[in-house]
Amino acid sequence: MFHKSLKPFPKDFLWGASTSAYQVEGANLEDGKGPSCQDVKKVPEGTSELDVCADQYHRYKEDIALMAEMGFKVYRFSISWSRILPKGTGEVNPKGIEYYNNVIDECLKHDIVPLVTMFHFDMPAALDERGSWSNPESVDWFLNFAKVMFENYGDRVKYWLTINEQNMLTLVGPVIGTLRLPEGCTNVLKETYQQNHHMLVAQAKAMALCHKMLPGAKIGPAPNIALIYPNSNKPEDTIAAQNMNAVRNWLYLDMAVYGKYNNLVWSYLEEHDACPEFHEGDEEALLSGHPDFIGFNYYSTGTVELSDGTEEGGGDQQNSRGLPGMARNVKNPNLMKTEFGWEIDPIGFRNTLREVYSRYRLPIVITENGLGAYDTLTEDGKVHDPYRIKYLQEHIKQMRLAITDGVEMMGYCPWSAIDLISTHEGMKKRYGFIYVDRDEFDLKTLNRYRKDSFFWYKKVIASNGEDLSDL
Ligand code: BG6
């Protein structure tokens, strides 16, 4: 669709960026914090431990001041469950509560809206030992955690996100370091979807609880959504794309919005003897949660062709290897790739926004989008990252086209506000506007430097998205 003129970004559009606790904070066992599954996992070979990260725990004031300097309207960060509840349930850690009070107050001091992710890949290790999301009690554990957050922060936090990338926890949990299976588990797919089911129920109940406890607050999910293209105009490739879209994307949003399983996914699970068991009250609980908006992470699209049943599952968040019997993943020759092999598809961003909005008709906030790259700090303290500026320019242009198409956008939070540790590629894969002076294993000064993209994004925000030009 062509447009004669572009609609502007909404007046109160939330420009900002994102991080997650286990990737940015460090201080992973300090001030009473219990370990999370991320602290006890074996990190991928050649990548840093997660004990220091960007050291935001000790430097949040400096970091938030830098975000304010860029003009951030919103900061999306996550609360570490085991920092405020070291064992996941039971005793609350006052130091943990205090830390997030400080972060929230610091944001508000700078007129930055806190957008809080309740769960970002960091199940308390103590709960992992009790069966993690396989245990039906996990729903109550999460609800209790939600209640503690709402009670302590609900007077100031008006925007909440439930579970970051639940679809990736389900599809590529081992890569992220989150999948715990009960001993002797023989049907991994069934167990994984049982865990997924518990998360879905927990999410629905948390949304309902949020509305009950905090009537003025808004809450939504935050999956990783990537529209899946058919590889050709062969009708059977469209079947494959529909299958993959259902398993990767729509299952999660259909559940969040309508409280019902996507029929294609249910049929796939039936075929594999992997349907989750519903416990008493689950059906009503799933129907009781209603998001106020949709948050989603967007990095790229995917392309698939007809499955012959022999493909392997797995991959990482963006490099799916396909799903046996559902779809075979193929490379898209029309797209460039990042240095880390993820396809780049800005037009796919518009496609995805259009599709999500027309399916669900809820305002959208982009909770992640960005370019992981090797950055270099020059001797005079600069980081020239034109590749990141280009990536963001192209995506913001497409977001504006989507707004002109009629998509209701609330905000844009690229990944990431500041350099942090990647999920499986360590410190070397950087995303931030703010450079952190450390290497994979050498902590150096941990000083902060403004990248070129920092100055560029400042200009974008100051012009409310009108000025995307190079520096
Ligand atoms: C998302 C996650 O999958 O992508 C983040 O929510 C993650 O936690 C980001 O860091 C980028 O992925 P990666 O693997 O490059 O760190």
Short mmCIF file of C-alpha atoms and ligand atoms in Angstrom, two decimals:
data_model
loop_
_atom_site.label_atom_id
_atom_site.label_comp_id
_atom_site.label_asym_id
_atom_site.label_seq_id
_atom_site.Cartn_x
_atom_site.Cartn_y
_atom_site.Cartn_z
CA MET A 1 0.00 0.00 0.00
CA PHE A 2 1.38 3.42 -0.97
CA HIS A 3 0.69 6.53 1.05
CA LYS A 4 0.63 10.14 -0.17
CA SER A 5 1.67 11.35 3.24
CA LEU A 6 2.86 9.73 6.43
CA LYS A 7 1.07 9.95 9.74
CA PRO A 8 3.25 11.23 12.60
CA PHE A 9 4.20 9.19 15.64
CA PRO A 10 1.60 9.73 18.39
CA LYS A 11 2.29 12.77 20.60
CA ASP A 12 2.89 10.69 23.73
CA PHE A 13 4.79 7.90 21.95
CA LEU A 14 7.03 6.00 24.35
CA TRP A 15 10.57 6.08 22.96
CA GLY A 16 13.11 4.21 25.04
CA ALA A 17 15.00 0.93 25.18
CA SER A 18 15.18 -2.37 27.04
CA THR A 19 17.38 -4.56 29.21
CA SER A 20 16.86 -7.63 31.38
CA ALA A 21 18.02 -8.20 34.93
CA TYR A 22 20.22 -11.26 34.47
CA GLN A 23 21.96 -9.76 31.43
CA VAL A 24 22.65 -6.26 32.77
CA GLU A 25 22.68 -6.13 36.57
CA GLY A 26 25.52 -8.38 37.73
CA ALA A 27 25.73 -8.61 41.56
CA ASN A 28 24.11 -11.97 40.99
CA LEU A 29 24.61 -13.24 44.52
CA GLU A 30 24.89 -9.91 46.33
CA ASP A 31 22.68 -8.37 49.05
CA GLY A 32 20.71 -11.53 49.62
CA LYS A 33 19.87 -12.37 46.01
CA GLY A 34 19.29 -16.08 45.47
CA PRO A 35 20.70 -17.77 42.36
CA SER A 36 18.49 -18.07 39.29
CA CYS A 37 18.66 -20.77 36.62
CA GLN A 38 21.00 -18.43 34.74
CA ASP A 39 23.49 -18.38 37.64
CA VAL A 40 23.71 -22.14 37.94
CA LYS A 41 23.77 -23.02 34.25
CA LYS A 42 26.98 -23.80 32.39
CA VAL A 43 27.54 -20.75 30.21
CA PRO A 44 28.24 -21.40 26.52
CA GLU A 45 31.91 -22.04 25.78
CA GLY A 46 33.94 -18.85 25.31
CA THR A 47 31.35 -16.56 26.94
CA SER A 48 31.39 -14.65 30.21
CA GLU A 49 29.77 -15.73 33.46
CA LEU A 50 26.79 -13.63 34.53
CA ASP A 51 28.21 -12.35 37.82
CA VAL A 52 29.12 -8.80 36.75
CA CYS A 53 27.45 -8.21 33.35
CA ALA A 54 27.25 -4.41 32.86
CA ASP A 55 27.26 -3.90 36.65
CA GLN A 56 24.02 -1.94 36.48
CA TYR A 57 23.24 -2.98 40.05
CA HIS A 58 25.92 -0.57 41.23
CA ARG A 59 25.63 1.96 38.40
CA TYR A 60 21.89 2.33 37.78
CA LYS A 61 21.97 6.06 38.58
CA GLU A 62 24.60 6.76 35.96
CA ASP A 63 22.84 4.52 33.43
CA ILE A 64 19.43 6.10 33.94
CA ALA A 65 20.97 9.58 33.73
CA LEU A 66 22.44 8.60 30.35
CA MET A 67 19.05 7.32 29.23
CA ALA A 68 17.53 10.64 30.33
CA GLU A 69 20.20 12.45 28.34
CA MET A 70 19.04 10.54 25.25
CA GLY A 71 15.53 11.75 26.05
CA PHE A 72 14.04 8.36 26.97
CA LYS A 73 10.33 8.43 27.74
CA VAL A 74 10.36 4.80 28.90
CA TYR A 75 12.85 2.27 30.24
CA ARG A 76 11.96 -1.39 29.94
CA PHE A 77 13.78 -3.51 32.52
CA SER A 78 13.00 -6.76 34.28
CA ILE A 79 12.74 -7.62 37.94
CA SER A 80 14.84 -10.54 39.04
CA TRP A 81 12.51 -12.93 40.84
CA SER A 82 15.28 -14.36 43.04
CA ARG A 83 16.51 -10.89 44.01
CA ILE A 84 13.23 -10.12 45.73
CA LEU A 85 12.31 -13.71 46.67
CA PRO A 86 15.65 -15.52 47.01
CA LYS A 87 14.02 -18.94 47.15
CA GLY A 88 11.26 -18.01 44.72
CA THR A 89 8.59 -18.28 47.42
CA GLY A 90 8.57 -17.46 51.12
CA GLU A 91 10.77 -14.79 52.58
CA VAL A 92 11.09 -11.45 50.81
CA ASN A 93 14.56 -9.90 50.54
CA PRO A 94 14.28 -6.24 51.70
CA LYS A 95 17.48 -5.28 49.87
CA GLY A 96 16.04 -6.62 46.64
CA ILE A 97 12.80 -4.69 47.14
CA GLU A 98 14.86 -1.59 47.86
CA TYR A 99 16.97 -1.96 44.71
CA TYR A 100 13.96 -1.88 42.38
CA ASN A 101 12.37 0.93 44.42
CA ASN A 102 15.52 2.89 43.73
CA VAL A 103 15.53 2.06 40.02
CA ILE A 104 11.86 3.01 39.66
CA ASP A 105 12.31 6.25 41.62
CA GLU A 106 15.37 7.13 39.59
CA CYS A 107 13.39 6.66 36.36
CA LEU A 108 10.53 8.80 37.66
CA LYS A 109 12.96 11.50 38.80
CA HIS A 110 13.96 11.80 35.12
CA ASP A 111 10.36 11.55 33.84
CA ILE A 112 11.04 8.12 32.42
CA VAL A 113 8.11 5.68 32.56
CA PRO A 114 9.18 2.31 34.00
CA LEU A 115 7.98 -0.60 31.86
CA VAL A 116 8.56 -3.67 34.00
CA THR A 117 9.01 -7.19 32.67
CA MET A 118 7.99 -9.58 35.41
CA PHE A 119 9.93 -12.59 34.13
CA HIS A 120 12.82 -12.58 31.71
CA PHE A 121 14.44 -16.04 31.47
CA ASP A 122 15.48 -16.21 35.15
CA MET A 123 13.58 -18.82 37.16
CA PRO A 124 14.89 -18.93 40.75
CA ALA A 125 17.22 -21.94 41.05
CA ALA A 126 15.36 -23.04 44.18
CA LEU A 127 12.19 -23.39 42.11
CA ASP A 128 14.04 -25.19 39.35
CA GLU A 129 14.88 -27.78 41.98
CA ARG A 130 11.18 -28.08 42.79
CA GLY A 131 10.36 -28.91 39.18
CA SER A 132 10.35 -25.48 37.55
CA TRP A 133 7.40 -24.84 35.22
CA SER A 134 6.69 -28.60 35.09
CA ASN A 135 5.30 -28.34 38.59
CA PRO A 136 1.62 -27.26 38.53
CA GLU A 137 2.41 -25.21 41.65
CA SER A 138 4.53 -22.93 39.44
CA VAL A 139 1.34 -21.01 38.62
CA ASP A 140 0.93 -20.07 42.29
CA TRP A 141 4.65 -19.33 42.68
CA PHE A 142 4.42 -16.85 39.84
CA LEU A 143 1.21 -15.35 41.13
CA ASN A 144 2.75 -14.79 44.54
CA PHE A 145 5.77 -13.13 42.90
CA ALA A 146 3.37 -10.94 40.89
CA LYS A 147 1.53 -9.97 44.08
CA VAL A 148 4.78 -8.97 45.80
CA MET A 149 5.67 -6.77 42.82
CA PHE A 150 2.22 -5.20 42.55
CA GLU A 151 2.15 -4.48 46.30
CA ASN A 152 5.59 -2.91 46.37
CA TYR A 153 5.78 -1.12 43.04
CA GLY A 154 2.20 -0.80 41.82
CA ASP A 155 1.86 2.75 43.17
CA ARG A 156 4.46 3.89 40.63
CA VAL A 157 4.64 1.25 37.87
CA LYS A 158 1.75 1.68 35.44
CA TYR A 159 2.96 -0.62 32.64
CA TRP A 160 3.73 -4.30 33.13
CA LEU A 161 4.88 -7.10 30.82
CA THR A 162 4.26 -10.67 31.90
CA ILE A 163 6.72 -13.22 30.46
CA ASN A 164 9.48 -12.30 28.03
CA GLU A 165 9.55 -14.53 24.94
CA GLN A 166 7.55 -17.40 26.35
CA ASN A 167 7.59 -18.79 22.80
CA MET A 168 11.38 -18.95 22.84
CA LEU A 169 11.40 -20.61 26.28
CA THR A 170 9.23 -23.29 24.71
CA LEU A 171 10.88 -23.58 21.31
CA VAL A 172 14.58 -23.04 22.12
CA GLY A 173 14.83 -23.26 25.93
CA PRO A 174 18.11 -25.23 25.91
CA VAL A 175 19.87 -22.44 23.96
CA ILE A 176 18.75 -19.82 26.47
CA GLY A 177 19.59 -22.09 29.40
CA THR A 178 16.09 -22.35 30.79
CA LEU A 179 14.68 -25.80 30.02
CA ARG A 180 14.57 -28.12 33.08
CA LEU A 181 13.07 -31.53 32.51
CA PRO A 182 12.02 -33.92 35.25
CA GLU A 183 14.30 -36.93 35.64
CA GLY A 184 13.35 -39.79 33.36
CA CYS A 185 11.19 -37.61 31.11
CA THR A 186 10.49 -39.60 27.96
CA ASN A 187 8.19 -37.28 26.00
CA VAL A 188 10.15 -34.02 25.89
CA LEU A 189 7.66 -32.29 23.61
CA LYS A 190 4.75 -33.08 25.91
CA GLU A 191 6.65 -31.93 28.98
CA THR A 192 7.71 -28.72 27.28
CA TYR A 193 4.15 -27.91 26.30
CA GLN A 194 2.96 -28.77 29.80
CA GLN A 195 5.43 -26.17 31.09
CA ASN A 196 4.18 -23.79 28.43
CA HIS A 197 0.62 -24.41 29.57
CA HIS A 198 1.51 -23.57 33.16
CA MET A 199 3.14 -20.34 32.00
CA LEU A 200 0.04 -19.46 30.00
CA VAL A 201 -2.21 -20.01 33.00
CA ALA A 202 0.22 -18.07 35.22
CA GLN A 203 0.21 -15.20 32.73
CA ALA A 204 -3.58 -15.07 32.50
CA LYS A 205 -3.93 -15.09 36.29
CA ALA A 206 -1.27 -12.40 36.66
CA MET A 207 -3.09 -10.17 34.17
CA ALA A 208 -6.35 -10.64 36.08
CA LEU A 209 -4.60 -9.97 39.40
CA CYS A 210 -3.00 -6.82 38.01
CA HIS A 211 -6.38 -5.47 36.97
CA LYS A 212 -7.84 -6.31 40.39
CA MET A 213 -5.02 -4.88 42.49
CA LEU A 214 -3.99 -1.96 40.26
CA PRO A 215 -7.04 -0.67 38.39
CA GLY A 216 -5.11 2.12 36.65
CA ALA A 217 -2.26 -0.10 35.42
CA LYS A 218 -1.85 -1.76 32.03
CA ILE A 219 -0.39 -5.18 31.36
CA GLY A 220 0.48 -7.24 28.29
CA PRO A 221 2.53 -10.19 27.04
CA ALA A 222 5.98 -9.93 25.38
CA PRO A 223 6.60 -12.84 22.99
CA ASN A 224 9.12 -12.78 20.13
CA ILE A 225 7.01 -12.37 17.00
CA ALA A 226 8.39 -12.95 13.52
CA LEU A 227 6.05 -13.24 10.59
CA ILE A 228 6.79 -16.42 8.64
CA TYR A 229 6.80 -16.24 4.83
CA PRO A 230 6.10 -19.15 2.48
CA ASN A 231 9.19 -19.86 0.37
CA SER A 232 7.21 -19.92 -2.88
CA ASN A 233 3.72 -19.61 -4.27
CA LYS A 234 3.29 -23.36 -4.02
CA PRO A 235 0.10 -23.73 -1.99
CA GLU A 236 1.76 -26.31 0.25
CA ASP A 237 4.42 -23.76 1.25
CA THR A 238 1.63 -21.53 2.50
CA ILE A 239 0.39 -24.44 4.61
CA ALA A 240 3.91 -24.70 6.05
CA ALA A 241 3.99 -20.94 6.76
CA GLN A 242 0.58 -21.09 8.43
CA ASN A 243 1.81 -23.98 10.58
CA MET A 244 4.97 -22.21 11.63
CA ASN A 245 3.17 -18.92 12.27
CA ALA A 246 0.75 -20.78 14.51
CA VAL A 247 3.40 -22.65 16.50
CA ARG A 248 5.83 -19.76 16.78
CA ASN A 249 3.56 -16.73 16.99
CA TRP A 250 -0.20 -17.05 17.20
CA LEU A 251 -0.36 -19.69 19.93
CA TYR A 252 1.01 -17.12 22.37
CA LEU A 253 -1.02 -14.12 21.29
CA ASP A 254 -4.25 -16.10 20.78
CA MET A 255 -3.82 -17.38 24.32
CA ALA A 256 -3.05 -13.97 25.81
CA VAL A 257 -5.95 -12.26 24.04
CA TYR A 258 -8.63 -14.96 23.61
CA GLY A 259 -7.59 -17.52 26.24
CA LYS A 260 -7.89 -20.35 23.71
CA TYR A 261 -5.39 -22.71 22.10
CA ASN A 262 -4.71 -22.14 18.42
CA ASN A 263 -6.36 -25.03 16.51
CA LEU A 264 -3.32 -25.78 14.30
CA VAL A 265 -1.08 -26.03 17.35
CA TRP A 266 -3.54 -28.21 19.21
CA SER A 267 -3.73 -30.57 16.25
CA TYR A 268 0.08 -30.68 16.06
CA LEU A 269 0.26 -31.53 19.76
CA GLU A 270 -2.38 -34.23 19.37
CA GLU A 271 -0.37 -35.81 16.56
CA HIS A 272 2.69 -35.97 18.82
CA ASP A 273 0.89 -37.16 21.95
CA ALA A 274 1.95 -33.85 23.48
CA CYS A 275 -1.28 -32.12 24.52
CA PRO A 276 -0.92 -30.46 27.90
CA GLU A 277 -3.10 -31.56 30.75
CA PHE A 278 -5.65 -29.00 31.96
CA HIS A 279 -5.95 -28.79 35.75
CA GLU A 280 -9.19 -27.80 37.46
CA GLY A 281 -9.98 -24.14 36.83
CA ASP A 282 -7.41 -23.67 34.02
CA GLU A 283 -9.99 -23.09 31.33
CA GLU A 284 -11.69 -20.30 33.28
CA ALA A 285 -8.32 -18.86 34.31
CA LEU A 286 -7.16 -18.67 30.69
CA LEU A 287 -10.33 -16.83 29.74
CA SER A 288 -9.99 -14.41 32.65
CA GLY A 289 -6.78 -12.66 31.58
CA HIS A 290 -7.09 -9.76 29.19
CA PRO A 291 -4.09 -7.75 28.01
CA ASP A 292 -4.41 -3.99 27.62
CA PHE A 293 -1.78 -3.93 24.90
CA ILE A 294 0.53 -6.27 23.06
CA GLY A 295 4.24 -6.08 23.60
CA PHE A 296 6.47 -8.01 21.27
CA ASN A 297 10.12 -8.38 20.37
CA TYR A 298 10.95 -8.22 16.68
CA TYR A 299 14.32 -9.07 15.17
CA SER A 300 13.48 -10.63 11.82
CA THR A 301 11.07 -12.77 9.83
CA GLY A 302 11.36 -16.43 8.91
CA THR A 303 10.82 -18.34 5.67
CA VAL A 304 9.63 -21.92 5.36
CA GLU A 305 8.67 -24.57 2.88
CA LEU A 306 6.74 -27.79 3.00
CA SER A 307 7.97 -30.21 5.61
CA ASP A 308 8.93 -33.73 4.68
CA GLY A 309 9.00 -34.70 8.34
CA THR A 310 12.77 -35.14 8.53
CA GLU A 311 13.80 -31.66 9.69
CA GLU A 312 15.30 -31.15 13.13
CA GLY A 313 13.76 -28.77 15.62
CA GLY A 314 15.81 -26.25 17.59
CA GLY A 315 18.04 -23.36 16.51
CA ASP A 316 18.09 -20.06 18.37
CA GLN A 317 15.56 -17.26 18.75
CA GLN A 318 15.82 -16.23 15.08
CA ASN A 319 17.50 -19.16 13.38
CA SER A 320 14.84 -21.80 13.63
CA ARG A 321 15.69 -25.14 12.06
CA GLY A 322 12.03 -25.82 11.36
CA LEU A 323 9.63 -28.22 13.00
CA PRO A 324 9.35 -31.87 12.02
CA GLY A 325 6.12 -32.42 10.14
CA MET A 326 5.18 -28.73 10.26
CA ALA A 327 7.67 -26.68 8.22
CA ARG A 328 11.22 -26.66 6.95
CA ASN A 329 13.12 -23.45 7.54
CA VAL A 330 14.99 -21.99 4.56
CA LYS A 331 17.23 -18.97 4.05
CA ASN A 332 15.66 -15.91 2.47
CA PRO A 333 17.98 -14.79 -0.35
CA ASN A 334 16.38 -11.31 -0.36
CA LEU A 335 17.65 -10.47 3.10
CA MET A 336 21.03 -9.43 4.47
CA LYS A 337 22.36 -10.92 7.68
CA THR A 338 23.94 -9.51 10.82
CA GLU A 339 27.51 -10.44 11.72
CA PHE A 340 25.96 -13.07 13.94
CA GLY A 341 23.88 -14.62 11.18
CA TRP A 342 20.41 -13.22 11.93
CA GLU A 343 18.47 -12.06 8.88
CA ILE A 344 17.59 -8.36 8.70
CA ASP A 345 14.09 -7.56 7.44
CA PRO A 346 12.82 -4.03 8.11
CA ILE A 347 9.88 -4.44 5.71
CA GLY A 348 9.10 -7.64 7.57
CA PHE A 349 8.73 -5.43 10.64
CA ARG A 350 5.89 -3.54 8.95
CA ASN A 351 4.41 -6.83 7.73
CA THR A 352 4.52 -8.23 11.25
CA LEU A 353 3.01 -5.10 12.82
CA ARG A 354 0.17 -5.07 10.29
CA GLU A 355 -0.58 -8.74 10.84
CA VAL A 356 -0.51 -8.56 14.63
CA TYR A 357 -2.70 -5.47 14.74
CA SER A 358 -5.27 -6.80 12.33
CA ARG A 359 -5.51 -10.07 14.29
CA TYR A 360 -5.78 -8.58 17.78
CA ARG A 361 -6.68 -4.86 17.51
CA LEU A 362 -4.75 -3.84 20.60
CA PRO A 363 -2.14 -1.07 20.86
CA ILE A 364 1.39 -2.35 20.33
CA VAL A 365 4.64 -1.59 22.10
CA ILE A 366 7.82 -2.98 20.61
CA THR A 367 9.72 -4.40 23.52
CA GLU A 368 12.89 -5.36 21.60
CA ASN A 369 14.43 -4.77 18.17
CA GLY A 370 18.06 -4.15 17.42
CA LEU A 371 21.36 -5.17 15.96
CA GLY A 372 23.93 -7.32 17.72
CA ALA A 373 27.38 -6.43 16.44
CA TYR A 374 31.08 -6.28 17.31
CA ASP A 375 31.72 -2.66 18.41
CA THR A 376 35.11 -1.05 18.91
CA LEU A 377 36.03 1.66 21.37
CA THR A 378 38.51 4.05 19.74
CA GLU A 379 41.42 5.55 21.62
CA ASP A 380 39.58 8.84 21.94
CA GLY A 381 36.60 7.13 23.58
CA LYS A 382 34.23 6.94 20.59
CA VAL A 383 32.22 4.07 19.15
CA HIS A 384 31.33 4.48 15.50
CA ASP A 385 28.36 2.23 14.84
CA PRO A 386 26.77 3.39 11.55
CA TYR A 387 25.54 -0.18 10.98
CA ARG A 388 23.34 0.08 14.10
CA ILE A 389 22.03 3.50 13.06
CA LYS A 390 21.17 2.12 9.64
CA TYR A 391 19.36 -0.88 11.12
CA LEU A 392 17.30 1.33 13.42
CA GLN A 393 16.59 3.93 10.71
CA GLU A 394 15.16 1.28 8.44
CA HIS A 395 13.02 -0.26 11.16
CA ILE A 396 11.68 3.06 12.45
CA LYS A 397 10.77 4.06 8.87
CA GLN A 398 8.76 0.87 8.52
CA MET A 399 7.12 1.41 11.91
CA ARG A 400 5.94 4.81 10.70
CA LEU A 401 4.55 3.24 7.54
CA ALA A 402 2.71 0.76 9.75
CA ILE A 403 1.27 3.66 11.76
CA THR A 404 0.13 5.19 8.49
CA ASP A 405 -1.43 1.81 7.62
CA GLY A 406 -3.56 2.27 10.74
CA VAL A 407 -1.59 0.24 13.28
CA GLU A 408 -1.95 1.70 16.78
CA MET A 409 1.55 2.03 18.22
CA MET A 410 2.33 2.92 21.84
CA GLY A 411 6.08 2.77 21.98
CA TYR A 412 9.39 1.48 20.79
CA CYS A 413 12.03 -0.03 23.06
CA PRO A 414 14.98 -1.35 21.06
CA TRP A 415 17.38 -3.87 22.51
CA SER A 416 19.32 -2.66 24.28
CA ALA A 417 19.66 0.54 26.27
CA ILE A 418 23.22 -0.37 27.20
CA ASP A 419 25.64 -3.18 26.30
CA LEU A 420 24.92 -6.36 28.20
CA ILE A 421 25.56 -10.08 27.97
CA SER A 422 23.83 -11.78 25.07
CA THR A 423 21.75 -14.90 25.74
CA HIS A 424 24.29 -17.25 24.21
CA GLU A 425 26.99 -15.16 22.52
CA GLY A 426 28.41 -13.39 25.57
CA MET A 427 29.64 -9.81 25.80
CA LYS A 428 31.07 -9.61 22.30
CA LYS A 429 27.63 -9.38 20.70
CA ARG A 430 26.72 -5.83 21.64
CA TYR A 431 23.39 -4.09 21.15
CA GLY A 432 23.51 -0.96 23.32
CA PHE A 433 23.45 2.79 22.67
CA ILE A 434 25.85 3.00 25.60
CA TYR A 435 29.16 1.16 25.37
CA VAL A 436 30.40 -0.67 28.46
CA ASP A 437 34.16 -0.88 28.73
CA ARG A 438 34.70 -4.57 29.35
CA ASP A 439 35.52 -7.64 27.30
CA GLU A 440 34.33 -11.18 27.50
CA PHE A 441 36.67 -12.08 30.38
CA ASP A 442 38.48 -8.83 31.21
CA LEU A 443 36.28 -6.52 33.27
CA LYS A 444 38.44 -3.45 32.51
CA THR A 445 36.97 -0.18 33.86
CA LEU A 446 33.27 -0.87 33.18
CA ASN A 447 33.07 2.82 32.30
CA ARG A 448 30.25 4.00 30.06
CA TYR A 449 30.77 5.66 26.64
CA ARG A 450 28.20 7.21 24.34
CA LYS A 451 28.17 5.44 20.95
CA ASP A 452 27.37 7.39 17.76
CA SER A 453 23.95 5.70 17.87
CA PHE A 454 23.41 7.37 21.28
CA PHE A 455 23.57 10.85 19.69
CA TRP A 456 21.53 9.72 16.72
CA TYR A 457 18.74 8.22 18.86
CA LYS A 458 18.66 11.39 20.97
CA LYS A 459 17.89 13.34 17.80
CA VAL A 460 15.19 10.85 16.79
CA ILE A 461 13.47 11.13 20.16
CA ALA A 462 13.74 14.93 20.28
CA SER A 463 11.99 15.12 16.90
CA ASN A 464 9.42 12.44 17.87
CA GLY A 465 10.64 10.24 15.04
CA GLU A 466 10.57 12.96 12.32
CA ASP A 467 14.35 13.23 11.97
CA LEU A 468 15.93 9.88 11.16
CA SER A 469 18.78 11.37 9.15
CA ASP A 470 22.41 10.39 9.70
CA LEU A 471 24.40 12.36 12.24
C1 BG6 B 1 15.73 -11.79 22.90
C2 BG6 B 1 15.84 -11.79 24.39
O1 BG6 B 1 15.59 -13.10 22.49
O2 BG6 B 1 16.79 -11.34 22.15
C3 BG6 B 1 17.02 -11.06 24.97
O3 BG6 B 1 14.65 -11.35 24.98
C4 BG6 B 1 18.21 -11.27 24.07
O4 BG6 B 1 17.22 -11.52 26.27
C5 BG6 B 1 17.90 -10.67 22.71
O5 BG6 B 1 19.41 -10.80 24.58
C6 BG6 B 1 19.03 -10.77 21.72
O6 BG6 B 1 19.43 -12.09 21.62
P1 BG6 B 1 20.94 -12.54 21.80
O7 BG6 B 1 20.91 -14.02 21.75
O8 BG6 B 1 21.69 -11.91 20.70
O9 BG6 B 1 21.37 -12.01 23.14
#
